[in-house]
C-alpha positions as a printed Julia matrix, in Angstrom:
145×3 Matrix{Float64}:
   7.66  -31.22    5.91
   8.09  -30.37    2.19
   9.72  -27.42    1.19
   7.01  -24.73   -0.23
   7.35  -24.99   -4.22
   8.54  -22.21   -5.85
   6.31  -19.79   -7.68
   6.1   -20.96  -11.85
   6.84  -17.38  -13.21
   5.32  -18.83  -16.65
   2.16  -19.06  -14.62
   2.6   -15.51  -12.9
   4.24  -13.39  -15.68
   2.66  -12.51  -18.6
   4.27  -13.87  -21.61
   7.28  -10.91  -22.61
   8.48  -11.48  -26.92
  12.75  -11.83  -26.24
  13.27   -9.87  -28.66
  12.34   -6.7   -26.05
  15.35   -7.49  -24.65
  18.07   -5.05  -25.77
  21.07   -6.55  -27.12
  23.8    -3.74  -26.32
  25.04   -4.9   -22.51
  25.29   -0.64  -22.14
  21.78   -0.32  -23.09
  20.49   -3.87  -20.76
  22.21   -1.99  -17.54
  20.74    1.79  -18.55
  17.29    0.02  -19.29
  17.79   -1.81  -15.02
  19.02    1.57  -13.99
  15.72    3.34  -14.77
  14.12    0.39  -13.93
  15.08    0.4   -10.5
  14.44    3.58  -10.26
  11.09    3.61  -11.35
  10.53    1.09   -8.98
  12.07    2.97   -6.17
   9.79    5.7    -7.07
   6.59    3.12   -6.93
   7.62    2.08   -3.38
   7.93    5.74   -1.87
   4.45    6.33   -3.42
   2.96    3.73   -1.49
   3.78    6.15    1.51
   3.71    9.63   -0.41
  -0.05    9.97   -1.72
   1.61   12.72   -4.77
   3.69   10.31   -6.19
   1.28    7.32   -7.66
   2.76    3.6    -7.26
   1.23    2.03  -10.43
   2.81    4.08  -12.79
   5.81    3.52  -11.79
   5.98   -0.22  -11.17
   4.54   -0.39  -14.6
   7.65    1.8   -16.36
   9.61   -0.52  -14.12
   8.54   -3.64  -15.9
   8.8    -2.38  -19.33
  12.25   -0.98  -18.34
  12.91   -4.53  -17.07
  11.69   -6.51  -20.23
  14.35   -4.33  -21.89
  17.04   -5.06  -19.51
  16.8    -8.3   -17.62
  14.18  -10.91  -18.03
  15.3   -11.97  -14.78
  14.13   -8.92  -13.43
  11.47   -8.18  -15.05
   9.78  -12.25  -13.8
  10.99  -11.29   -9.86
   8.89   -7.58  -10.5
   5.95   -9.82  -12.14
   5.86  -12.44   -9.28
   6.86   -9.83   -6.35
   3.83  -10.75   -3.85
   3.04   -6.63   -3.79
   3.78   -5.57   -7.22
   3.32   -8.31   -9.36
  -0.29   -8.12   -9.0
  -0.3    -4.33  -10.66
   2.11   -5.62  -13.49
  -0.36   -8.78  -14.25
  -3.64   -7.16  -14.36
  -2.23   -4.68  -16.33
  -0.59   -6.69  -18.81
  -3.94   -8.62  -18.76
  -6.56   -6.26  -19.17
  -4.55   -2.5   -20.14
  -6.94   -0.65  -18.01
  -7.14    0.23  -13.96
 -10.06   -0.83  -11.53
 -12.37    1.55  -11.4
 -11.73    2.09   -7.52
  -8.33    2.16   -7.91
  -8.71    5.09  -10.05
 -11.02    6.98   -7.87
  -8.89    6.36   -4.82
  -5.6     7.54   -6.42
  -7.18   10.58   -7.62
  -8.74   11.37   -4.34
  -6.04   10.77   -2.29
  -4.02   13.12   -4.59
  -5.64   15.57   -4.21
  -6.18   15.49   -1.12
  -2.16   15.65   -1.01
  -2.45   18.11   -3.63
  -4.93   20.39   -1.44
  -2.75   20.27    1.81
   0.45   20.98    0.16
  -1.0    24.24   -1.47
  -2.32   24.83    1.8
   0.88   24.54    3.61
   2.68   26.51    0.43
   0.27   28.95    0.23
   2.46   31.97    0.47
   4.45   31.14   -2.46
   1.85   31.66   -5.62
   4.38   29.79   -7.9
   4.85   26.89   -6.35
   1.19   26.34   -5.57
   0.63   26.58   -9.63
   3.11   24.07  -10.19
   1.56   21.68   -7.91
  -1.9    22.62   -9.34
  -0.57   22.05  -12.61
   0.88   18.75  -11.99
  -2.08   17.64  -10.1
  -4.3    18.66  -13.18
  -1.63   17.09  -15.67
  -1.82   13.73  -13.53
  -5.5    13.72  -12.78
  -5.84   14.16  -17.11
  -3.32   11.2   -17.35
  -5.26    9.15  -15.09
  -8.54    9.6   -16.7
  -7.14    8.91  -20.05
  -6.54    5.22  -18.8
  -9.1     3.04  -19.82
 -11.22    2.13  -16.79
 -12.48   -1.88  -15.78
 -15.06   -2.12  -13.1
């Protein structure tokens, strides 16, 4: 039995210029650092509805194309978050649903936190601040059906 070819990242990364790339090897490893950061932070929003995933995978890439095109291909043909990289290097807009669904679903976070915080008046502001400040951002984004 052949052995399954491997994925052509030409095919499944979006054309990135080189010349992203920084040339300073300090600034390449800052630039993976808050890369894989970012991307840490995308992953525990898949299980934390406050913290949105897309965002973050996306500041990954572009922190990648600065720092490693190695990195930045393996984020754009990851089976889970290369498809959020692609379609936004594609089009530059969210699905409609996604939208709705990540607002919902923060604030339905948003709603049980101030809830569960409710004796504390400032830190319910803050998080109805930075659900307001999010829910601005995430309208702002232009929206594909």
């Amino acid at each position: 039995m052949p052995a399954p070819a491997e994925p052509d990242h030409a095919v499944l990364a979006p054309a990135y210029p080189p010349r992203l790339l920084a040339r300073s090897r300090g600034a390449r490893i800052a630039w993976m650092a808050l890369g894989w950061l970012a991307l840490l932070a995308g992953a525990i929003g898949i299980f934390l509805p406050v913290l949105p995933t897309t965002p973050f995978v996306l500041l990954a890439a572009a922190c990648f194309a600065r720092g490693s095109a190695r990195f930045y291909f393996w984020l754009c043909s990851h089976r889970i978050f290369g498809p959020l990289v692609r379609d936004w290097q594609t089009h530059r807009s969210i699905p409609r649903r996604a939208k709705r669904l990540a607002i919902g679903m923060m604030w339905t976070s948003m709603a049980i936190s101030t809830w569960l915080f409710r004796e504390r008046t400032s830190v319910v502001l803050a998080l109805l601040a930075t659900g307001l400040l999010l829910t601005v951002m995430l309208a702002r984004i232009p929206t594909r059906r």
